[in-house]
PDB file of C-alpha atoms in Angstrom:
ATOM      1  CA  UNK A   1     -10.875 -12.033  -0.720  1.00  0.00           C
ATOM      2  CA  UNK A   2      -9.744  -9.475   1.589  1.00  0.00           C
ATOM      3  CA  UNK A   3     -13.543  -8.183   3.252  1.00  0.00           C
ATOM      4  CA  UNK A   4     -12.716  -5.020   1.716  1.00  0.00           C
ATOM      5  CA  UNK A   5     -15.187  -4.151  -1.174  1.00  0.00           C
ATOM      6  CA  UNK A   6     -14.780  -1.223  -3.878  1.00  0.00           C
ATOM      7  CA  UNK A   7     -16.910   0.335  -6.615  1.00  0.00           C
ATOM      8  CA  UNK A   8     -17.136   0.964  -9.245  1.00  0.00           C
ATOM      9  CA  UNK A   9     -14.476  -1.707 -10.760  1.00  0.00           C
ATOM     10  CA  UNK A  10     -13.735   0.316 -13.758  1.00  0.00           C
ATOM     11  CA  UNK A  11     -14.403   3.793 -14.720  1.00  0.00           C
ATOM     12  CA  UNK A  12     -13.672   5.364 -18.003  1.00  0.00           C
ATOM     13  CA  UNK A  13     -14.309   9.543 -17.905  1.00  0.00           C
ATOM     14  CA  UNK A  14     -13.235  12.747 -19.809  1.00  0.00           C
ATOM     15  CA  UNK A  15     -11.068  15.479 -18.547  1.00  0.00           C
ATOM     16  CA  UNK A  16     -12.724  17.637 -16.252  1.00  0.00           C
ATOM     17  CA  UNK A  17     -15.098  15.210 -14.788  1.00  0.00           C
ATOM     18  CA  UNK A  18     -16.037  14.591 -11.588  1.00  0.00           C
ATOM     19  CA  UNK A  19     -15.806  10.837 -10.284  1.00  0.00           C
ATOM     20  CA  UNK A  20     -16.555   9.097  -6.907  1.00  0.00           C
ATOM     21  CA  UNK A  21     -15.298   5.860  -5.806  1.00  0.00           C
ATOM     22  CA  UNK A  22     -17.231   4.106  -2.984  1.00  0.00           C
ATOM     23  CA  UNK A  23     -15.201   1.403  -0.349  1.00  0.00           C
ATOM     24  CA  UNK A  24     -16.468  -0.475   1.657  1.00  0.00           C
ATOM     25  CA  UNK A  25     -14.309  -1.685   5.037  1.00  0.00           C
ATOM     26  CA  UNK A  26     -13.943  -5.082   6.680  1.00  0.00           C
ATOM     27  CA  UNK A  27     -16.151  -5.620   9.238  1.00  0.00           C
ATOM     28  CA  UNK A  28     -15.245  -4.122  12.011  1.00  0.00           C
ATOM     29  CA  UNK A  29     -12.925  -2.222  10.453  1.00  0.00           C
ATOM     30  CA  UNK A  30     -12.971   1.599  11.450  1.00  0.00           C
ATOM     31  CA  UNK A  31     -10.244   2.932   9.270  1.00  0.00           C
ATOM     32  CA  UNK A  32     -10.479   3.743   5.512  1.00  0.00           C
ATOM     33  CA  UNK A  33      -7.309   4.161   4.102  1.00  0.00           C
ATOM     34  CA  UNK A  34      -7.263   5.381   0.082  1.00  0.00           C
ATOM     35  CA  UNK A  35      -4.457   4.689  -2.324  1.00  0.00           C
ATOM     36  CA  UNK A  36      -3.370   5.979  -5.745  1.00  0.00           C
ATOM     37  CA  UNK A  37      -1.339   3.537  -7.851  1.00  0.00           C
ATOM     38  CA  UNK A  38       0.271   4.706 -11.223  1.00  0.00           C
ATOM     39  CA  UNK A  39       3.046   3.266 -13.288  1.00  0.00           C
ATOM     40  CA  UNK A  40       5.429   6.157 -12.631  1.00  0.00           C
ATOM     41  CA  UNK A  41       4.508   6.930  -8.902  1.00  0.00           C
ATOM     42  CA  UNK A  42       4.107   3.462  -7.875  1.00  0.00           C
ATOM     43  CA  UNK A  43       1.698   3.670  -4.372  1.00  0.00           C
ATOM     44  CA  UNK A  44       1.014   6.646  -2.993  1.00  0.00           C
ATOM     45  CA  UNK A  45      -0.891   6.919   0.649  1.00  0.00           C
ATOM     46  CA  UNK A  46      -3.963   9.492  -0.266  1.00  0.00           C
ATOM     47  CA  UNK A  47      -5.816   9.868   3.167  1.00  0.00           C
ATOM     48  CA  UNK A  48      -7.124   8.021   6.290  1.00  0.00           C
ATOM     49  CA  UNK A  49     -10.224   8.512   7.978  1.00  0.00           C
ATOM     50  CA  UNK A  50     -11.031   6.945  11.126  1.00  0.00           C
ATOM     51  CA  UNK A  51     -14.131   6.688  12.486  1.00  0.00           C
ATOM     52  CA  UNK A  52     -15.740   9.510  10.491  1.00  0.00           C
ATOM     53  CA  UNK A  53     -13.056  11.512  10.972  1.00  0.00           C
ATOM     54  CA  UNK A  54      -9.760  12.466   8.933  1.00  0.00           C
ATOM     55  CA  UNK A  55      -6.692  11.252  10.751  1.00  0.00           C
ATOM     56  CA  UNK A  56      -3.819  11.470   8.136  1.00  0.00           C
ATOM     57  CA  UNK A  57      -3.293  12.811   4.851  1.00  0.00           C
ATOM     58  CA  UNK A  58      -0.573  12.205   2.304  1.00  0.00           C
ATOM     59  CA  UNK A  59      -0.290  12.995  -1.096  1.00  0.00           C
ATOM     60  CA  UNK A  60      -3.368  13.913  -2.005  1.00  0.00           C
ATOM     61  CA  UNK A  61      -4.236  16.704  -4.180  1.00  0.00           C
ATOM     62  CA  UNK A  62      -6.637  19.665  -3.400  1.00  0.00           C
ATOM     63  CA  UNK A  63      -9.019  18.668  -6.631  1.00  0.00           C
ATOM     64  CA  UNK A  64      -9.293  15.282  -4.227  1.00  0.00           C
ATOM     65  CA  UNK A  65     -11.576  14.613  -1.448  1.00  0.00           C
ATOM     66  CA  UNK A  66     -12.599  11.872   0.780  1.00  0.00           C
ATOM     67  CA  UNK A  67     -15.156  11.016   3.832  1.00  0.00           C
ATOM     68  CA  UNK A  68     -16.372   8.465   5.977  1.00  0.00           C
ATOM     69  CA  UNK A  69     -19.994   7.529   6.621  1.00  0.00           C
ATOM     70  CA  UNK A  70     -21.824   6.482   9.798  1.00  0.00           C
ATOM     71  CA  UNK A  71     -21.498   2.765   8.493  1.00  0.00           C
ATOM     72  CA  UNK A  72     -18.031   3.384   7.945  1.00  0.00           C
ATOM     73  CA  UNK A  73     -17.746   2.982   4.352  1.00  0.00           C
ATOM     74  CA  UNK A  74     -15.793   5.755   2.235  1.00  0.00           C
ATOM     75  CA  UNK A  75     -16.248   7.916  -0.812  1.00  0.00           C
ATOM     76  CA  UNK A  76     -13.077   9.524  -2.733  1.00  0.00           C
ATOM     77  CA  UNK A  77     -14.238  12.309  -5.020  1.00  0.00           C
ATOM     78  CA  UNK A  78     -11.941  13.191  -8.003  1.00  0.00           C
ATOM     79  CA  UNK A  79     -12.639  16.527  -9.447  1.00  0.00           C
ATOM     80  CA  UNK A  80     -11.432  18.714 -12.296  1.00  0.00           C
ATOM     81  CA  UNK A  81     -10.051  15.050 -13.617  1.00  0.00           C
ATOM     82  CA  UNK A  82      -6.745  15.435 -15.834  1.00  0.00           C
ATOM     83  CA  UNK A  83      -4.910  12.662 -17.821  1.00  0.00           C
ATOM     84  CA  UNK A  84      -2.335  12.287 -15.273  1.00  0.00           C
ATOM     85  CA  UNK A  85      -5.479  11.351 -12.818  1.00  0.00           C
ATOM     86  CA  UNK A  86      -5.832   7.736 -14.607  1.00  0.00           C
ATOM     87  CA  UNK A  87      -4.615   5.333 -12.011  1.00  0.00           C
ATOM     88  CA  UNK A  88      -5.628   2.326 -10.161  1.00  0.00           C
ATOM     89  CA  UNK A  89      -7.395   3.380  -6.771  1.00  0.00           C
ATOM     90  CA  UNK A  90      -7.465   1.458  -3.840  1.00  0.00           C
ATOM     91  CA  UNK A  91      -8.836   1.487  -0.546  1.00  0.00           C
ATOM     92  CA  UNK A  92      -7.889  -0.162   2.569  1.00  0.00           C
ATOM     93  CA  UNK A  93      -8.830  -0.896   6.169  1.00  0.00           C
ATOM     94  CA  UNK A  94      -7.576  -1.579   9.585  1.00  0.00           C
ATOM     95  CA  UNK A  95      -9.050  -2.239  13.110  1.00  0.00           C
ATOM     96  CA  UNK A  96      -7.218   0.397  14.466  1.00  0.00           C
ATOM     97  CA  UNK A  97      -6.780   3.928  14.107  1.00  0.00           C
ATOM     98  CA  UNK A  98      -4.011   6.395  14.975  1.00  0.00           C
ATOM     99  CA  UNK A  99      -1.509   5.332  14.798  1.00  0.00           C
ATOM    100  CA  UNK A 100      -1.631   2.578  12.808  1.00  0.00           C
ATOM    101  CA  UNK A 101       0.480  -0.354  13.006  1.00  0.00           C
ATOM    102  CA  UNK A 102      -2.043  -2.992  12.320  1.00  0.00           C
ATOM    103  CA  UNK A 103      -2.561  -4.921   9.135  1.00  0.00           C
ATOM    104  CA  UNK A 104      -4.142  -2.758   6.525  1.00  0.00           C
ATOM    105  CA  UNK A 105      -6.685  -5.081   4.289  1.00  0.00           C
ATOM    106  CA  UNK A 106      -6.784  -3.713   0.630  1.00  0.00           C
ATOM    107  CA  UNK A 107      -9.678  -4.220  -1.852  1.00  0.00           C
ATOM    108  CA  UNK A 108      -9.259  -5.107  -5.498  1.00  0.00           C
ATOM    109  CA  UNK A 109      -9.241  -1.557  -6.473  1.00  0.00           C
ATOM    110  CA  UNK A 110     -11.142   0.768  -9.050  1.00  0.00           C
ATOM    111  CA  UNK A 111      -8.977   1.385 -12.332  1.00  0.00           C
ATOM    112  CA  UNK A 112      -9.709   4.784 -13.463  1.00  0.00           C
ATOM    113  CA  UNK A 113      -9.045   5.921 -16.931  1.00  0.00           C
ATOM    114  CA  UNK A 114      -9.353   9.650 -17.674  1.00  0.00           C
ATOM    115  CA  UNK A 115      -9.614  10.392 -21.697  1.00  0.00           C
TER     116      UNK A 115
ATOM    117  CA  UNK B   1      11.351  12.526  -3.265  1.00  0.00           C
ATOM    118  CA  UNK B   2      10.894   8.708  -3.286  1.00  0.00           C
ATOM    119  CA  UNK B   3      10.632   8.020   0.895  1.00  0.00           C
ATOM    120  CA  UNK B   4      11.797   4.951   0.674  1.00  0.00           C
ATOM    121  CA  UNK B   5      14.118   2.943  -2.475  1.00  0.00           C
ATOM    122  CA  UNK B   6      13.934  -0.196  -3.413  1.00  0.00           C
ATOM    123  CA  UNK B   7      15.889  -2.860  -5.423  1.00  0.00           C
ATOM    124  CA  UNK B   8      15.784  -4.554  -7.837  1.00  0.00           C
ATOM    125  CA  UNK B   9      12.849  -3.160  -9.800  1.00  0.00           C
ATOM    126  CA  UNK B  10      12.669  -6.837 -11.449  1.00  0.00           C
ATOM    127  CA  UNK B  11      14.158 -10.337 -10.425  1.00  0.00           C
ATOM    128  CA  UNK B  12      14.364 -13.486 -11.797  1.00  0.00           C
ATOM    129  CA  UNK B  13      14.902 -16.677  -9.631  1.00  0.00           C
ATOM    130  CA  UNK B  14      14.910 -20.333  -9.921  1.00  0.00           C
ATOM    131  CA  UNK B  15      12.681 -22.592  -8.130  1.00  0.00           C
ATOM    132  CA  UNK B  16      14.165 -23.422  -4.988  1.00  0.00           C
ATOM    133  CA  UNK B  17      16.260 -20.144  -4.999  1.00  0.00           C
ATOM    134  CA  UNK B  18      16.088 -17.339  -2.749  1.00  0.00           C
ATOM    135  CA  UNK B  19      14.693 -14.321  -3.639  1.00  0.00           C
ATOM    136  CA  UNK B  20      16.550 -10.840  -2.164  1.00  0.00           C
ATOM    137  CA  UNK B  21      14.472  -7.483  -1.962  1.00  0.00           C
ATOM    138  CA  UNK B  22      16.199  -4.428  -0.613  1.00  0.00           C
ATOM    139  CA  UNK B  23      14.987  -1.249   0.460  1.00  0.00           C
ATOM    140  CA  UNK B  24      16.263   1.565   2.370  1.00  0.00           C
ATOM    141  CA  UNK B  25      14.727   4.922   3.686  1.00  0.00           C
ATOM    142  CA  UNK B  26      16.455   8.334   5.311  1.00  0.00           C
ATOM    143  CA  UNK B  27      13.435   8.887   7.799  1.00  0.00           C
ATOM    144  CA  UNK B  28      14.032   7.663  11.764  1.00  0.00           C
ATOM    145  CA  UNK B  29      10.851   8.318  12.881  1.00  0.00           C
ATOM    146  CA  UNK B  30       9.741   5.448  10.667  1.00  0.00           C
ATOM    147  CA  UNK B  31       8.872   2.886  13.129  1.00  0.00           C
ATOM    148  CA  UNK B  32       7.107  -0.083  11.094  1.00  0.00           C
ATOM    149  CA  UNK B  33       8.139  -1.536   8.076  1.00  0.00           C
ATOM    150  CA  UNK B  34       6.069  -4.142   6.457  1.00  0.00           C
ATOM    151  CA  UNK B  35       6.033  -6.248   2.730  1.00  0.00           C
ATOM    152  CA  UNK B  36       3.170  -6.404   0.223  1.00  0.00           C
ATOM    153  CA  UNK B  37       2.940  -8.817  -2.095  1.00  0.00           C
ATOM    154  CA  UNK B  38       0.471  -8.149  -4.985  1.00  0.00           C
ATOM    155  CA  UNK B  39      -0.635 -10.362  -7.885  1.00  0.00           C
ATOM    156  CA  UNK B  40      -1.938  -9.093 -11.296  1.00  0.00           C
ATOM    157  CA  UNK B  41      -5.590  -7.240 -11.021  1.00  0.00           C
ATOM    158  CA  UNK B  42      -5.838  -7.742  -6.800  1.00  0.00           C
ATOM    159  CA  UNK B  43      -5.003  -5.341  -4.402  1.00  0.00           C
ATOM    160  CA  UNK B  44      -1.591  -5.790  -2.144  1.00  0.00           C
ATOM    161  CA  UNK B  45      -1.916  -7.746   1.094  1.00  0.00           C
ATOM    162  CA  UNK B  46       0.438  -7.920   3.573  1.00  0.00           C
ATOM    163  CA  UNK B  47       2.688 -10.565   3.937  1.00  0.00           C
ATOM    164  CA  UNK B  48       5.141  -9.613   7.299  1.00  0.00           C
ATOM    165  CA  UNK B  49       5.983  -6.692   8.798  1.00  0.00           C
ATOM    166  CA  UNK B  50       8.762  -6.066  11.352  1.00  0.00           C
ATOM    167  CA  UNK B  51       9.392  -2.809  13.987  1.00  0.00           C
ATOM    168  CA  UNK B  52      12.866  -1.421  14.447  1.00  0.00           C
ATOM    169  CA  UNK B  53      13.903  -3.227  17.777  1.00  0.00           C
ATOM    170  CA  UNK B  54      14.179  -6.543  16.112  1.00  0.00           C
ATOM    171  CA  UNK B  55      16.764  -6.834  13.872  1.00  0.00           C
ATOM    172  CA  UNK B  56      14.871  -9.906  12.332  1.00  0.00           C
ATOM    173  CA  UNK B  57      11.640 -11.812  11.695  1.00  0.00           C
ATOM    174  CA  UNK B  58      10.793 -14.861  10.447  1.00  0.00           C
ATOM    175  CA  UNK B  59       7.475 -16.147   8.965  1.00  0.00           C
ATOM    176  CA  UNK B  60       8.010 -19.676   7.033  1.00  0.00           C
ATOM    177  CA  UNK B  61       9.711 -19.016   3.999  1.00  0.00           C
ATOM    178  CA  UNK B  62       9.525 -15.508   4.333  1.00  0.00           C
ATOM    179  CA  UNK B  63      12.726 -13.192   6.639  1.00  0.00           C
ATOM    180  CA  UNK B  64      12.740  -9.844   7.378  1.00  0.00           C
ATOM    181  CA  UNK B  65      16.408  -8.469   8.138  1.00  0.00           C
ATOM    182  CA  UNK B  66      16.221  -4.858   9.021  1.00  0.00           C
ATOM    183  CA  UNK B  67      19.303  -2.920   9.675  1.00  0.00           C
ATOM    184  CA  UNK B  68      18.827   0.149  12.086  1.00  0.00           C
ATOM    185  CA  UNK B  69      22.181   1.855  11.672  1.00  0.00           C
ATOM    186  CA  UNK B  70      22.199   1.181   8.029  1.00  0.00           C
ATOM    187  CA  UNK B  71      18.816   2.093   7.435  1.00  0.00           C
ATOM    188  CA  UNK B  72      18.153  -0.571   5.661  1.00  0.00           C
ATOM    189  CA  UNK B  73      15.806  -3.789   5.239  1.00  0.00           C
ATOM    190  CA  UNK B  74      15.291  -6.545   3.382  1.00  0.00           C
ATOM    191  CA  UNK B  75      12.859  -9.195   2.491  1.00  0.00           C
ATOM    192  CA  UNK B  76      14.170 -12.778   1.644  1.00  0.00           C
ATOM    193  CA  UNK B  77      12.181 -15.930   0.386  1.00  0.00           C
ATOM    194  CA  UNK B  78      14.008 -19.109   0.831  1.00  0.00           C
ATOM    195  CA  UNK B  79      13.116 -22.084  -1.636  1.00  0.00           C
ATOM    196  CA  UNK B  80      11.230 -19.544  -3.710  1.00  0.00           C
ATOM    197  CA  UNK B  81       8.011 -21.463  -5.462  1.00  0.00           C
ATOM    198  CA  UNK B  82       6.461 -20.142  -8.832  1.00  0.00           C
ATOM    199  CA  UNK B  83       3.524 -19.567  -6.800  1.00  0.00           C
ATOM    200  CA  UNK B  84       5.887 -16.393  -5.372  1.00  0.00           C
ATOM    201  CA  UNK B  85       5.654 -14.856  -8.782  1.00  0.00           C
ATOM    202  CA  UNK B  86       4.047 -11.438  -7.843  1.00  0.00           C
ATOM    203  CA  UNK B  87       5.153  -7.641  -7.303  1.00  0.00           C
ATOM    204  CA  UNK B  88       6.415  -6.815  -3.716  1.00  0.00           C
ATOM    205  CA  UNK B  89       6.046  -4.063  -2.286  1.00  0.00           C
ATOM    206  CA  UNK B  90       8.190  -2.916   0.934  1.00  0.00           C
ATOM    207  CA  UNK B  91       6.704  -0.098   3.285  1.00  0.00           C
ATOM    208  CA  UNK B  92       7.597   2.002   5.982  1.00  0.00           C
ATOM    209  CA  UNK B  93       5.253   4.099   8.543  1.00  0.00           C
ATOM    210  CA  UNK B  94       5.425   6.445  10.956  1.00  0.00           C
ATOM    211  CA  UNK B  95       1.614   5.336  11.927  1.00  0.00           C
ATOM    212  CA  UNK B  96       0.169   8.419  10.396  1.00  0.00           C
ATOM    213  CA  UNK B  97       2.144   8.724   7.129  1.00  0.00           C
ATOM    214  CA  UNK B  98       2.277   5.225   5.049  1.00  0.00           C
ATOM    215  CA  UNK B  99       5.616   5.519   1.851  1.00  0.00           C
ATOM    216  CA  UNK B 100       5.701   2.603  -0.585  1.00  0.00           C
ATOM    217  CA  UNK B 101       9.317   1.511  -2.319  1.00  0.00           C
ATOM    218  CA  UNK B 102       8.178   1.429  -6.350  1.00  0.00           C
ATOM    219  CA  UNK B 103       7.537  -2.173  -6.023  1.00  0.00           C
ATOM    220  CA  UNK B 104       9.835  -5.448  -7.738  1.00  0.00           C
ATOM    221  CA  UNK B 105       8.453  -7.754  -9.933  1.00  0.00           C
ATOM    222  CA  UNK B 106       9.529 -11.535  -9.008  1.00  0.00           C
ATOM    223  CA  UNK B 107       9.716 -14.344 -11.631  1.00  0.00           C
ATOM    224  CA  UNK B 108      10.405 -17.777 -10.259  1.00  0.00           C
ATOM    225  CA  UNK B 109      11.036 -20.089 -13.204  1.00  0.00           C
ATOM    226  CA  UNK B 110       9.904 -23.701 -12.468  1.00  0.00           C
TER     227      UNK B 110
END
């Protein structure tokens, strides 16, 4: 068990939904890190929020959206879903912020499955 | 544009064997490199990580050999246990950007 907590665990939802996934960090942890994990893209580094704040962003798509709380735990919003969307989400957290070079703590992950 | 290639995609090992992952990557301002291992249904966790001015690190079973020039790095487990049986993941970072090789999928047959 990594600290790292996620919700929901599963999520089933039509095309053109709207979706939020909730993580919850370590303790002490002040970076959220999110992850998209498909068969044909493998992992893909979303965003990173520090703090409350956004510190890096990868590959994430403008119909995507993250933030972090006051007591640091992390909501990804998926909007305008598509098929292509289903994927196994996962967020992550570190002590540290930017840069990062410390151990990043995953959580088991939300599998999403758009129809 | 895949960041950073890996090989194989799948391996198959004997107990007792050692296991060889490969990846390589194009970008130098990558400047840490670490392995995931993930089982089926949990989330990756890291299992060693090494920064470019070491040319290798060792944690029990598990060796890191990173080539600078080559651009290249590599994970070996030594006396590989069915326990190992997982997907590995290799990584490389800038700090701020995080690029994941497409993961290989290790079988060690008692």
């Amino acid at each position: 068990d990594s600290g790292v907590t996620q919700t929901p665990k599963h999520l089933i939802t039509a095309t053109g939904q709207r979706v939020t996934l909730r993580c919850s960090p370590r303790s002490g942890d002040l970076s959220v890190y999110w992850y998209q994990q498909s068969l044909d893209q493998g992992l893909q580094f979303l965003i990173q929020y520090y703090n409350g704040e956004e510190r890096a962003k990868g590959n994430i798509l403008e119909r995507f959206s993250a933030q972090q709380f006051p007591d640091l735990h992390s909501e990804l919003n998926l909007s305008s879903l598509e098929l292509g969307d289903s994927a196994l989400y996962f967020c992550a957290s570190s002590v540290d912020g930017w840069p990062s070079y410390n151990e990043q703590f995953f959580g088991p992950g939300t599998r999403l499955t758009v129809l | 544009q895949q960041q950073v290639k890996q090989s194989p995609q799948s391996l198959i090992v004997q107990k007792g064997g050692i296991s060889i992952i490969n990846c390589a990557y194009e970008n130098t301002a990558f400047d840490y490199f670490p392995w995931y291992q993930q089982f089926p249904g949990k989330g990756p966790a890291l299992l060693i990580a090494i920064r470019p001015d070491v040319s290798e690190k060792k944690e029990g079973r598990f060796t890191i050999s990173f080539n600078k020039s080559a651009k290249q790095f590599s994970l070996h487990i030594m006396d590989s246990q069915p326990g190992d049986s997982a997907t590995y993941f290799c990584a490389a970072s800038t700090g701020n950007q995080f690029y994941f090789g497409t993961g290989t999928s290790l079988t060690v047959i008692p």
